[in-house]
Coordinates of C-alpha atoms in Angstrom, one line a residue:
M1 CA -91.9 73.0 -25.0
K2 CA -88.1 73.4 -24.7
T3 CA -88.5 74.2 -21.0
L4 CA -90.4 71.0 -20.4
L5 CA -87.7 68.9 -22.1
L6 CA -85.0 70.5 -20.1
R7 CA -86.8 69.8 -16.8
R8 CA -87.3 66.1 -17.7
S9 CA -83.6 65.8 -18.7
F10 CA -82.5 67.3 -15.4
R11 CA -84.7 64.9 -13.5
C12 CA -83.2 61.9 -15.3
V13 CA -79.6 63.0 -14.6
L14 CA -80.4 63.7 -11.0
S15 CA -81.9 60.2 -10.6
A16 CA -78.9 58.6 -12.1
A17 CA -76.6 60.5 -9.8
L18 CA -78.6 59.5 -6.7
L19 CA -78.5 55.9 -7.8
T20 CA -74.7 56.1 -8.3
L21 CA -74.2 57.6 -4.8
A22 CA -76.4 54.9 -3.3
G23 CA -74.3 52.2 -4.9
C24 CA -71.1 53.6 -3.6
T25 CA -72.2 53.5 0.0
T26 CA -70.9 50.6 2.1
S27 CA -73.5 48.7 3.9
D28 CA -73.0 47.1 7.3
P29 CA -71.9 43.5 6.8
A30 CA -73.6 42.5 9.9
V31 CA -76.9 44.0 8.7
S32 CA -76.8 43.6 4.9
A33 CA -77.5 40.2 3.4
R34 CA -75.0 38.4 1.0
P35 CA -76.3 38.3 -2.5
A36 CA -77.1 34.8 -3.7
A37 CA -74.6 33.2 -6.1
E38 CA -75.8 32.8 -9.6
P39 CA -76.6 29.2 -10.6
P40 CA -74.2 27.5 -13.0
A41 CA -75.0 27.8 -16.6
R42 CA -76.4 24.8 -18.5
A43 CA -73.2 24.2 -20.3
V44 CA -71.3 24.1 -17.0
R45 CA -73.9 21.7 -15.6
D46 CA -73.4 19.4 -18.6
A47 CA -69.6 19.5 -18.0
E48 CA -70.2 18.8 -14.3
E49 CA -72.2 15.7 -15.2
L50 CA -69.5 14.4 -17.5
F51 CA -66.9 15.0 -14.7
Q52 CA -69.0 13.1 -12.1
R53 CA -69.5 10.2 -14.5
G54 CA -65.7 9.8 -14.7
R55 CA -65.4 11.1 -18.2
A56 CA -62.7 13.6 -17.2
T57 CA -61.3 14.1 -20.7
E58 CA -64.7 15.1 -22.1
A59 CA -65.4 17.4 -19.1
I60 CA -62.0 19.1 -19.7
M61 CA -62.8 19.6 -23.4
A62 CA -66.3 21.1 -22.5
C63 CA -64.7 23.5 -20.0
I64 CA -62.2 24.6 -22.6
E65 CA -65.0 25.3 -25.0
I66 CA -67.0 27.2 -22.4
A67 CA -64.0 29.3 -21.4
R68 CA -63.2 30.1 -25.0
K69 CA -66.7 31.5 -25.4
D70 CA -67.2 33.2 -22.0
P71 CA -64.5 32.9 -19.3
L72 CA -66.9 34.4 -16.8
T73 CA -69.5 31.8 -17.2
P74 CA -71.1 31.2 -13.7
G75 CA -69.8 27.9 -12.1
L76 CA -66.9 27.5 -14.5
P77 CA -64.0 28.5 -12.2
D78 CA -65.2 26.1 -9.4
L79 CA -65.5 23.2 -11.9
Q80 CA -62.0 23.9 -13.3
R81 CA -60.6 23.9 -9.7
R82 CA -62.2 20.6 -8.9
I83 CA -61.1 19.1 -12.2
L84 CA -57.5 20.2 -11.5
T85 CA -57.6 18.8 -8.0
R86 CA -58.8 15.5 -9.2
L87 CA -56.1 15.4 -11.9
N88 CA -53.4 16.2 -9.3
E89 CA -54.7 13.4 -7.1
Q90 CA -54.7 10.9 -9.9
R91 CA -51.2 12.0 -10.9
S92 CA -49.9 11.7 -7.4
A93 CA -51.4 8.2 -7.1
S94 CA -49.8 7.2 -10.4
I95 CA -46.5 8.6 -9.3
S96 CA -46.7 6.7 -6.0
A97 CA -47.6 3.5 -7.8
R98 CA -44.7 4.0 -10.2
A99 CA -42.4 4.9 -7.4
A100 CA -43.3 1.8 -5.5
A101 CA -42.7 -0.3 -8.6
S102 CA -39.4 1.5 -9.3
H103 CA -38.3 1.2 -5.7
E104 CA -39.0 -2.5 -5.8
A105 CA -37.1 -2.9 -9.0
M106 CA -34.2 -1.0 -7.6
T107 CA -34.3 -3.1 -4.5
Q108 CA -34.2 -6.2 -6.5
D109 CA -31.3 -4.9 -8.6
A110 CA -29.4 -3.8 -5.5
R111 CA -29.9 -7.2 -4.0
R112 CA -28.9 -8.9 -7.2
H113 CA -25.8 -6.8 -7.6
G114 CA -25.1 -7.0 -3.9
I115 CA -24.9 -10.7 -3.9
V116 CA -21.2 -11.6 -3.6
P117 CA -19.8 -13.9 -6.2
D118 CA -19.3 -17.5 -5.4
T119 CA -15.5 -16.9 -5.2
Y120 CA -15.8 -14.1 -2.6
G121 CA -13.9 -15.0 0.6
V122 CA -13.1 -18.4 -0.7
S123 CA -9.7 -19.7 0.2
R124 CA -8.3 -22.2 -2.2
H125 CA -5.5 -24.4 -0.9
I126 CA -2.7 -24.7 -3.5
I127 CA 0.7 -26.3 -3.5
G128 CA 3.4 -24.6 -5.5
D129 CA 6.5 -26.2 -6.9
V130 CA 8.5 -27.0 -3.9
S131 CA 10.3 -30.0 -5.3
S132 CA 14.1 -30.2 -5.1
H133 CA 16.2 -29.0 -7.9
D134 CA 18.2 -32.2 -7.8
S135 CA 17.5 -34.3 -10.9
P136 CA 16.7 -38.0 -10.2
R137 CA 19.7 -40.2 -10.7
T138 CA 19.5 -43.1 -13.1
Q139 CA 20.8 -46.6 -12.3
M140 CA 24.0 -46.0 -14.2
Q141 CA 24.5 -42.5 -12.7
Q142 CA 24.3 -44.0 -9.3
A143 CA 26.8 -46.6 -10.3
L144 CA 29.3 -43.9 -11.2
T145 CA 30.0 -43.6 -7.5
N146 CA 30.7 -47.3 -7.1
E147 CA 34.3 -48.0 -6.1
I148 CA 36.1 -50.2 -8.6
S149 CA 39.4 -52.2 -8.2
M150 CA 41.1 -53.1 -11.4
H151 CA 44.6 -54.4 -12.4
L152 CA 45.2 -54.8 -16.1
E153 CA 48.4 -54.7 -18.2
D154 CA 48.4 -53.4 -21.8
V155 CA 44.8 -54.1 -22.6
G156 CA 42.3 -52.5 -25.0
L157 CA 38.8 -51.2 -24.5
A158 CA 37.2 -54.7 -25.0
D159 CA 39.1 -56.2 -22.1
I160 CA 38.2 -53.2 -19.9
I161 CA 34.5 -53.7 -20.7
D162 CA 34.7 -57.4 -19.8
E163 CA 36.4 -56.5 -16.5
L164 CA 33.8 -53.9 -15.6
G165 CA 31.1 -56.3 -16.5
K166 CA 32.2 -58.5 -13.6
S167 CA 31.4 -55.6 -11.3
G168 CA 27.8 -55.3 -12.6
I169 CA 28.5 -52.3 -14.9
N170 CA 26.5 -52.5 -18.2
L171 CA 29.0 -51.0 -20.6
V172 CA 28.8 -51.4 -24.4
S173 CA 30.8 -49.9 -27.3
D174 CA 30.7 -49.4 -31.0
S175 CA 32.8 -51.7 -33.2
D176 CA 36.3 -50.5 -33.9
V177 CA 36.0 -47.7 -31.4
S178 CA 39.7 -47.6 -30.4
S179 CA 42.8 -49.7 -31.0
K180 CA 44.8 -48.1 -28.3
T181 CA 45.9 -50.0 -25.2
L182 CA 46.7 -48.9 -21.6
T183 CA 47.7 -50.3 -18.2
I184 CA 45.4 -49.8 -15.2
H185 CA 46.2 -50.5 -11.5
T186 CA 43.6 -49.0 -9.2
E187 CA 42.0 -49.8 -5.9
N188 CA 38.6 -48.5 -4.7
T189 CA 38.4 -45.8 -7.3
P190 CA 35.0 -44.3 -8.2
L191 CA 33.8 -45.4 -11.6
R192 CA 33.4 -41.8 -12.7
E193 CA 37.1 -41.1 -12.3
L194 CA 38.1 -44.4 -13.9
L195 CA 35.9 -43.7 -17.0
E196 CA 37.4 -40.2 -17.4
F197 CA 40.9 -41.7 -17.4
I198 CA 40.0 -44.4 -19.9
G199 CA 38.2 -41.9 -22.2
R200 CA 41.1 -39.5 -22.4
N201 CA 43.7 -42.1 -23.1
L202 CA 41.6 -44.2 -25.6
D203 CA 39.9 -41.2 -27.3
V204 CA 36.4 -42.5 -26.5
S205 CA 33.4 -40.8 -25.0
F206 CA 31.1 -42.5 -22.4
N207 CA 27.4 -41.6 -22.5
V208 CA 25.6 -42.6 -19.4
G209 CA 22.1 -43.8 -20.0
E210 CA 19.3 -45.3 -17.9
T211 CA 20.7 -48.9 -17.6
L212 CA 23.9 -48.9 -19.6
I213 CA 27.0 -46.8 -20.5
W214 CA 27.7 -46.5 -24.2
A215 CA 31.3 -45.9 -25.4
T216 CA 31.7 -44.1 -28.7
S217 CA 34.6 -42.6 -30.6
R218 CA 35.4 -39.1 -29.5
L219 CA 34.6 -36.6 -32.3
P220 CA 36.8 -33.5 -32.9
T221 CA 33.9 -31.3 -31.9
D222 CA 33.5 -33.1 -28.6
G223 CA 34.9 -31.4 -25.6
P224 CA 36.9 -33.2 -23.0
V225 CA 33.7 -34.0 -21.1
P226 CA 30.2 -34.1 -22.6
L227 CA 27.8 -31.3 -21.7
E228 CA 24.2 -31.6 -20.6
T229 CA 21.4 -29.0 -20.5
R230 CA 18.9 -28.8 -17.5
V231 CA 16.0 -26.6 -16.8
Y232 CA 15.4 -25.3 -13.2
R233 CA 12.1 -23.7 -12.2
L234 CA 13.0 -21.4 -9.4
R235 CA 10.6 -21.6 -6.5
K236 CA 11.1 -18.1 -5.0
G237 CA 11.2 -14.7 -6.7
L238 CA 14.4 -12.9 -7.4
S239 CA 15.2 -9.4 -6.4
G240 CA 16.1 -6.7 -8.9
A241 CA 19.8 -7.2 -8.2
E242 CA 19.5 -10.9 -9.0
V243 CA 17.6 -10.6 -12.3
P244 CA 20.0 -9.9 -15.2
G245 CA 19.3 -6.4 -16.3
G246 CA 16.8 -5.8 -13.5
T247 CA 16.3 -2.5 -11.8
V248 CA 17.0 -2.0 -8.1
L249 CA 15.4 0.8 -6.1
G250 CA 17.7 3.8 -6.4
T251 CA 19.9 2.4 -9.2
A252 CA 19.7 2.3 -13.0
A253 CA 18.9 -0.9 -14.9
G254 CA 21.9 -3.1 -15.3
A255 CA 24.0 -1.1 -12.8
S256 CA 26.2 -3.0 -10.4
T257 CA 24.8 -3.1 -6.8
G258 CA 27.6 -5.0 -5.2
E259 CA 25.1 -7.7 -4.1
P260 CA 25.8 -11.3 -5.1
S261 CA 23.1 -12.9 -7.2
M262 CA 22.4 -16.6 -7.9
I263 CA 23.7 -16.4 -11.4
E264 CA 26.8 -14.6 -10.3
A265 CA 27.4 -17.3 -7.7
I266 CA 27.1 -20.1 -10.2
T267 CA 29.4 -18.3 -12.6
R268 CA 32.1 -17.7 -9.9
F269 CA 32.0 -21.0 -8.1
V270 CA 31.1 -23.6 -10.7
P271 CA 33.6 -24.3 -13.5
Q272 CA 32.4 -23.1 -16.9
P273 CA 34.1 -25.3 -19.6
E274 CA 34.1 -24.4 -23.2
G275 CA 30.6 -24.7 -24.6
S276 CA 28.8 -24.2 -21.3
D277 CA 26.1 -21.6 -21.1
M278 CA 23.4 -20.2 -18.7
L279 CA 20.2 -18.3 -19.4
F280 CA 17.5 -16.9 -17.1
D281 CA 14.0 -16.3 -18.5
P282 CA 12.2 -13.7 -16.2
R283 CA 8.8 -14.4 -17.7
A284 CA 8.8 -18.1 -17.1
H285 CA 11.1 -17.7 -14.0
V286 CA 13.2 -20.5 -15.4
L287 CA 17.0 -21.0 -15.3
L288 CA 18.6 -23.0 -18.1
V289 CA 22.1 -24.3 -17.4
K290 CA 24.3 -26.2 -19.8
N291 CA 27.3 -27.8 -18.2
T292 CA 28.9 -31.2 -17.4
K293 CA 27.0 -33.6 -15.1
E294 CA 29.5 -33.1 -12.3
N295 CA 29.3 -29.3 -12.6
L296 CA 25.5 -29.5 -12.7
V297 CA 25.6 -31.2 -9.3
S298 CA 27.5 -28.2 -7.9
T299 CA 25.1 -25.9 -9.7
E300 CA 22.1 -27.6 -8.0
A301 CA 23.7 -27.3 -4.6
I302 CA 24.0 -23.5 -5.1
I303 CA 20.5 -23.2 -6.4
N304 CA 19.1 -25.1 -3.4
A305 CA 21.0 -22.9 -1.0
M306 CA 20.0 -19.5 -2.6
D307 CA 16.5 -20.3 -3.9
V308 CA 14.9 -19.6 -0.5
R309 CA 12.4 -17.0 0.8
P310 CA 14.2 -14.1 2.4
N311 CA 13.1 -13.1 5.9
Q312 CA 10.9 -10.0 6.1
V313 CA 11.1 -7.3 8.7
L314 CA 8.5 -4.8 9.5
I315 CA 10.0 -1.4 10.4
E316 CA 7.9 1.1 12.3
A317 CA 9.5 4.5 12.9
R318 CA 7.8 7.0 15.2
F319 CA 9.1 10.6 15.1
V320 CA 8.4 12.5 18.3
K321 CA 9.4 16.1 18.8
T322 CA 9.8 17.2 22.4
K323 CA 12.0 19.2 24.7
V324 CA 15.3 17.8 25.9
N325 CA 14.4 17.7 29.6
D326 CA 10.8 16.5 29.1
L327 CA 11.7 12.9 29.9
Q328 CA 13.2 13.9 33.2
K329 CA 10.3 16.2 34.1
L330 CA 7.7 13.5 33.3
G331 CA 9.6 10.9 35.4
I332 CA 9.8 8.4 32.6
D333 CA 13.5 8.5 32.0
W334 CA 13.9 5.4 34.2
L335 CA 12.1 3.4 31.6
F336 CA 15.2 3.8 29.4
G337 CA 17.5 2.1 31.9
S338 CA 19.4 5.2 33.1
P339 CA 18.6 8.8 34.1
V340 CA 18.7 11.5 31.5
S341 CA 20.5 14.7 32.0
T342 CA 20.9 17.8 29.9
G343 CA 24.2 18.9 31.3
A344 CA 27.7 17.8 30.2
E345 CA 29.4 17.9 33.5
G346 CA 31.4 14.8 34.3
F347 CA 30.7 13.1 31.0
E348 CA 33.6 12.0 28.9
N349 CA 33.1 12.1 25.2
T350 CA 34.0 8.5 24.4
L351 CA 32.0 8.3 21.2
D352 CA 34.3 10.4 19.0
L353 CA 31.5 12.9 18.2
T354 CA 32.7 15.3 15.6
E355 CA 31.4 18.4 13.9
S356 CA 30.0 18.0 10.4
T357 CA 31.9 19.5 7.5
E358 CA 28.7 21.2 6.5
G359 CA 28.3 23.1 9.8
A360 CA 26.2 20.7 11.8
P361 CA 27.1 18.2 14.5
D362 CA 27.7 14.8 13.2
I363 CA 27.6 11.7 15.4
S364 CA 29.4 8.6 14.1
L365 CA 28.6 5.5 16.2
A366 CA 29.3 2.9 13.6
G367 CA 30.4 -0.4 14.9
R368 CA 29.4 0.3 18.5
D369 CA 26.7 -1.4 20.4
I370 CA 25.2 1.4 22.6
L371 CA 22.2 0.4 24.6
M372 CA 21.9 3.6 26.7
G373 CA 23.7 6.8 27.2
R374 CA 23.9 10.5 26.4
A375 CA 26.4 12.2 24.3
P376 CA 26.9 16.0 24.8
V377 CA 28.9 17.6 22.1
E378 CA 29.7 21.2 21.4
G379 CA 27.7 23.0 18.7
G380 CA 24.2 22.6 20.0
L381 CA 24.0 18.9 20.5
T382 CA 23.5 18.7 24.3
A383 CA 22.0 15.3 25.0
G384 CA 21.2 12.0 23.5
Y385 CA 19.0 9.1 24.4
F386 CA 19.9 5.6 23.3
G387 CA 18.1 2.5 24.5
V388 CA 16.3 -0.7 23.6
I389 CA 12.8 -1.1 25.2
D390 CA 10.0 -3.5 24.8
R391 CA 6.4 -2.8 23.7
I392 CA 5.1 -2.2 27.2
R393 CA 7.6 0.5 27.9
L394 CA 7.2 2.0 24.4
R395 CA 3.4 2.5 25.0
A396 CA 4.1 4.0 28.4
V397 CA 6.6 6.5 27.1
I398 CA 4.4 7.6 24.1
N399 CA 1.3 7.9 26.3
A400 CA 3.2 10.0 28.9
L401 CA 4.6 12.3 26.2
E402 CA 1.3 12.8 24.4
S403 CA -1.0 13.0 27.4
S404 CA 1.1 15.7 29.0
G405 CA 1.3 17.7 25.9
Q406 CA 5.1 17.8 26.0
G407 CA 5.5 15.6 23.0
R408 CA 4.1 15.8 19.5
T409 CA 4.2 12.9 17.2
L410 CA 5.1 14.1 13.7
T411 CA 4.5 10.9 11.8
V412 CA 4.5 7.1 12.2
P413 CA 5.5 5.5 8.9
R414 CA 5.5 1.7 8.5
L415 CA 7.2 -0.3 5.8
T416 CA 8.4 -3.8 5.2
T417 CA 11.7 -4.8 3.9
V418 CA 13.5 -8.0 3.2
N419 CA 16.6 -9.3 5.0
N420 CA 19.7 -7.2 4.4
K421 CA 17.9 -4.6 2.3
T422 CA 18.0 -1.0 3.3
A423 CA 14.6 0.6 4.0
S424 CA 14.5 4.4 3.6
I425 CA 11.9 6.8 5.1
F426 CA 12.0 10.5 4.0
I427 CA 9.7 13.3 5.2
G428 CA 10.4 16.7 3.8
Q429 CA 10.8 18.5 0.6
E430 CA 13.3 18.7 -2.3
F431 CA 15.5 21.8 -2.4
R432 CA 16.8 22.8 -5.8
Y433 CA 19.6 25.1 -6.4
Y434 CA 22.2 25.9 -9.1
E435 CA 25.9 25.5 -8.8
N436 CA 26.9 27.2 -12.1
Y437 CA 26.0 30.8 -13.0
E438 CA 26.9 33.2 -15.8
L439 CA 26.6 36.9 -15.9
A440 CA 24.0 38.2 -18.4
E441 CA 22.8 41.7 -19.3
V442 CA 19.2 41.9 -18.2
L443 CA 16.8 44.6 -19.3
N444 CA 16.5 47.0 -16.4
E445 CA 14.6 50.2 -17.5
T446 CA 13.3 51.8 -20.6
E447 CA 12.5 55.5 -20.5
E448 CA 12.4 58.3 -23.2
N449 CA 14.0 56.1 -25.8
R450 CA 16.8 55.2 -23.4
T451 CA 17.3 51.5 -22.4
T452 CA 19.5 50.4 -19.5
Y453 CA 20.7 47.0 -18.7
Q454 CA 21.9 45.4 -15.5
S455 CA 24.4 42.5 -15.0
Q456 CA 22.8 39.7 -13.1
P457 CA 23.8 36.0 -12.5
V458 CA 21.7 33.6 -14.6
P459 CA 21.6 29.9 -13.6
E460 CA 23.3 27.6 -16.0
G461 CA 22.8 23.8 -16.4
D462 CA 20.6 21.6 -14.5
A463 CA 19.5 22.2 -10.9
V464 CA 21.0 20.2 -8.1
V465 CA 18.3 18.4 -6.0
K466 CA 18.9 18.1 -2.2
E467 CA 16.4 16.4 0.1
L468 CA 15.8 18.4 3.2
G469 CA 13.7 17.2 6.2
Y470 CA 13.6 14.0 8.3
Q471 CA 15.2 10.9 6.9
L472 CA 15.8 7.5 8.3
K473 CA 17.6 4.6 6.8
V474 CA 17.3 1.1 8.4
T475 CA 19.1 -2.1 7.3
P476 CA 17.9 -5.2 9.1
S477 CA 19.9 -8.4 9.1
V478 CA 18.4 -11.6 10.4
G479 CA 20.4 -14.8 11.0
A480 CA 19.3 -18.4 10.7
D481 CA 18.4 -18.6 14.4
L482 CA 15.7 -16.0 13.9
S483 CA 16.2 -14.7 17.4
T484 CA 18.0 -11.4 16.9
I485 CA 17.8 -8.6 14.4
N486 CA 21.0 -6.6 13.7
L487 CA 19.9 -3.0 12.8
V488 CA 22.1 -0.4 11.1
L489 CA 20.3 2.9 11.8
L490 CA 21.1 6.2 10.1
P491 CA 18.6 9.1 11.1
E492 CA 19.3 12.5 9.7
I493 CA 17.8 16.0 10.0
S494 CA 18.7 18.5 7.4
D495 CA 17.7 22.1 6.4
V496 CA 19.2 25.1 4.7
E497 CA 20.4 28.2 6.3
N498 CA 18.2 31.3 5.5
G499 CA 15.7 29.1 3.8
K500 CA 13.1 31.8 3.4
A501 CA 15.5 34.0 1.4
W502 CA 16.3 31.1 -0.9
A503 CA 12.6 30.4 -1.4
D504 CA 12.0 34.0 -2.3
A505 CA 15.0 34.1 -4.6
Y506 CA 13.4 31.5 -6.9
K507 CA 9.8 32.6 -6.4
P508 CA 8.2 33.6 -9.7
T509 CA 6.8 37.1 -10.1
P510 CA 4.3 38.5 -12.7
S511 CA 7.3 39.4 -14.8
G512 CA 8.5 35.8 -14.8
A513 CA 11.7 36.3 -12.8
G514 CA 12.6 35.9 -9.2
N515 CA 11.9 38.8 -6.9
D516 CA 15.1 38.6 -5.0
F517 CA 18.5 38.2 -6.6
S518 CA 20.6 38.8 -3.5
L519 CA 21.4 35.0 -3.2
M520 CA 21.8 34.3 -6.9
G521 CA 25.3 33.2 -7.7
K522 CA 25.9 31.9 -4.2
L523 CA 25.8 28.3 -2.9
P524 CA 23.5 27.3 0.0
I525 CA 24.8 26.1 3.4
F526 CA 23.1 23.0 4.6
N527 CA 22.7 22.0 8.3
R528 CA 22.8 18.2 8.9
K529 CA 22.4 16.3 12.1
T530 CA 23.0 12.6 11.8
I531 CA 23.4 9.6 14.0
E532 CA 24.9 6.3 12.7
T533 CA 24.7 3.3 15.0
E534 CA 24.3 -0.4 14.9
V535 CA 22.4 -2.3 17.6
V536 CA 21.1 -5.8 18.1
V537 CA 17.5 -6.3 19.2
R538 CA 15.0 -9.1 19.3
S539 CA 11.9 -9.2 17.2
G540 CA 9.3 -6.7 18.5
E541 CA 11.8 -4.6 20.5
T542 CA 12.2 -0.8 19.9
V543 CA 15.4 1.2 19.5
V544 CA 15.3 4.7 20.9
L545 CA 17.4 7.3 19.2
G546 CA 17.8 10.9 20.4
G547 CA 20.3 13.7 20.3
L548 CA 19.0 15.3 17.1
V549 CA 18.6 18.6 18.8
T550 CA 17.8 22.0 17.3
S551 CA 18.4 25.1 19.3
E552 CA 17.0 28.6 18.7
Q553 CA 17.5 31.8 20.6
T554 CA 14.6 34.2 20.8
H555 CA 14.6 37.9 22.0
D556 CA 11.5 39.3 23.7
D557 CA 11.3 43.1 24.3
K558 CA 8.7 44.4 26.7
G559 CA 8.0 48.0 27.8
I560 CA 6.0 51.2 27.3
P561 CA 5.5 51.9 23.7
W562 CA 7.7 54.6 22.1
I563 CA 9.4 55.5 25.4
S564 CA 11.1 52.1 25.8
R565 CA 12.8 52.8 22.4
I566 CA 14.5 56.0 23.4
P567 CA 18.2 55.5 23.9
L568 CA 19.7 55.9 27.4
I569 CA 16.4 55.7 29.2
N570 CA 15.0 52.7 27.4
R571 CA 16.1 50.4 30.2
L572 CA 14.1 52.3 32.7
F573 CA 10.8 51.8 30.9
G574 CA 11.4 48.4 29.3
S575 CA 13.1 45.0 29.6
R576 CA 14.5 42.4 27.2
S577 CA 14.6 38.7 27.8
D578 CA 16.5 36.1 25.9
E579 CA 15.3 32.5 25.8
D580 CA 16.9 29.5 24.3
I581 CA 14.3 27.1 22.8
T582 CA 15.7 23.6 22.4
E583 CA 13.8 20.8 20.8
N584 CA 14.8 17.2 20.5
L585 CA 13.7 14.7 17.9
I586 CA 13.3 11.3 19.4
I587 CA 13.0 8.4 17.0
F588 CA 11.5 5.1 18.1
V589 CA 12.4 2.3 15.6
T590 CA 10.6 -1.0 16.1
A591 CA 11.7 -4.0 14.1
T592 CA 9.5 -7.1 13.9
L593 CA 10.1 -10.3 12.0
I594 CA 6.9 -11.2 10.1
S595 CA 5.7 -14.1 8.0
D596 CA 4.4 -14.1 4.5
M597 CA 0.9 -13.5 5.9
G598 CA 2.0 -10.5 8.0
E599 CA 2.0 -12.4 11.3
D600 CA 4.4 -11.3 14.0
L601 CA 7.1 -13.9 14.6
I602 CA 8.2 -14.0 18.2
P603 CA 11.5 -15.9 18.8
L604 CA 11.5 -18.6 21.5
T605 CA 15.3 -19.0 21.3
P606 CA 16.8 -18.2 24.8
R607 CA 18.7 -14.9 25.2
T608 CA 22.4 -15.2 25.1
I609 CA 25.0 -12.9 26.7
P610 CA 28.7 -12.6 25.9
G611 CA 30.9 -14.4 28.3
T612 CA 29.9 -16.6 31.2
E613 CA 27.4 -15.4 33.7
V614 CA 28.6 -15.3 37.3
P615 CA 26.0 -16.4 39.9
T616 CA 25.0 -13.8 42.4
T617 CA 25.9 -16.0 45.3
L618 CA 29.5 -16.3 44.1
I619 CA 29.8 -12.5 43.9
R620 CA 28.5 -12.2 47.4
E621 CA 31.0 -14.7 48.7
E622 CA 33.9 -13.0 46.9
L623 CA 32.9 -9.6 48.3
G624 CA 32.2 -11.0 51.8
I625 CA 28.5 -9.9 51.8
E626 CA 26.2 -12.0 53.9
E627 CA 22.8 -12.7 52.5
H628 CA 20.0 -11.8 54.9
Q629 CA 16.6 -13.3 54.5
P630 CA 13.9 -10.6 54.5
E631 CA 11.7 -10.6 57.6
P632 CA 8.1 -11.5 56.9
L633 CA 5.6 -8.7 57.1
L634 CA 3.2 -10.8 59.2
A635 CA 4.2 -13.2 61.8
P636 CA 3.1 -16.8 61.0
P637 CA 0.2 -18.1 63.0
E638 CA 1.0 -20.3 66.0

């Protein structure tokens, strides 16, 4: 019995093993048939029906319930995929619709905000207060200039009033004004002077009204002449120097600038009797003056003369760095009116060029009208260009320098200044150094409980500030003819010797101190190159300044490495060349008279020359030169 059971168990195990092996074998995909997919379960079909009817929410809830019970329910993954696809499509459509609406709203907002206000670009024509400062004269004030002839002996005020009434003067007086008498004999005397004489002798005051003159007793508090207060609304703005307590560029508030102001002119040239006063209100731009009528007339004359708009001058400075002989090489030196040379042979130093006290050449040309020339001077200044050119020549020179690569424009600053005001242009950096030092014991080293100190100079006080770089000061002066501009020019180049060492001396280190104290306690040496000149140009013309030359000598060693450094034989295997590199800074200064709107003002006034021009024909006659007519290039047709 046991044997029979064992046989049957063996057969079952063998059958299971064969079935397992048969399932592990891979059938040929080309031969075997794909098994049919199981049909969706009923719950999935119900959810599919809800989805097809557009009840997506209920279909989603049904899928969630089916997945919770059996995630492997046939047909569930496909339904979930299609539901998610439909939801994404609906979401995309919703986003597109909202985006279109948002884009439309943003477009409308942009259009609304982009609409310029009604006042944009609108020019409103206004008329400022351009009325005269002269107060209108009343009938009696005008009568004060009438000439009166009067001959009276020992008469009182009443008789004088009767006599003046015959001349059409309306004069009245208080009762019992004065009991004094006087004698008058005058011919063609202005009424103003006659009343002053009568008032001082009879102790009366005359108040001039609209249609009459009123004589009253002179009070003890009354001055010799009655005072009157007038208000003047100034038409033009005042500069910092003219405003009391105002600040001028480069000066402290209230400091004296040496420039006359309107108030100063009134104070100096108009008598200021006792009780007179003057006040300027900068907020209302109003000048209040208290003085006599006669002095107020003089005050108004000064105000009318000084309350004017100052002329404005546009200054354009072009700094071009080039080599000294570039102009001659490029063939554009003729544009400056005379050839340019770098040599000094045959040139007489007639400009009194001197060496600067700070170790750099200094050119002083003040008071000289130099239109063209060169000025060699010892100390590195080997050439100078001075000239006045027009705009066409300026463009030609600049284009030639830049297109050839021989010139490099450093900067082209532009600024506007008013008449007789100095305009300053500075390009560089501020160099700070100390003039006072004191020795201090500074911690040097601490080792094995032993501390050593070292005496080092420590700066004391405030640092001195020195501007180093390129600087140009221009002072234009325009006359009433508006034809010429007088320019005072002062260009300057400055630097410090051994500048890198000075920079390293004050450069901070991690320890907080400078890393090089070799220059501490010493004063720097500054190199300055300046030109000071004064020229006269017309509006739009350019002044050319040169001669600010910097020279540097370079050494170039060439040869076989190591061997060329061996003494005695180094010359056989190497060479050394020295080269002097000279660079010239040319400054083109263009002065243009401009209007309040920035328009260039071109003068039409004819050019004038000093002296009397001699005709060319007269010169030829004096020199005995016969004038020959040029022969025509082509013979005239017969």
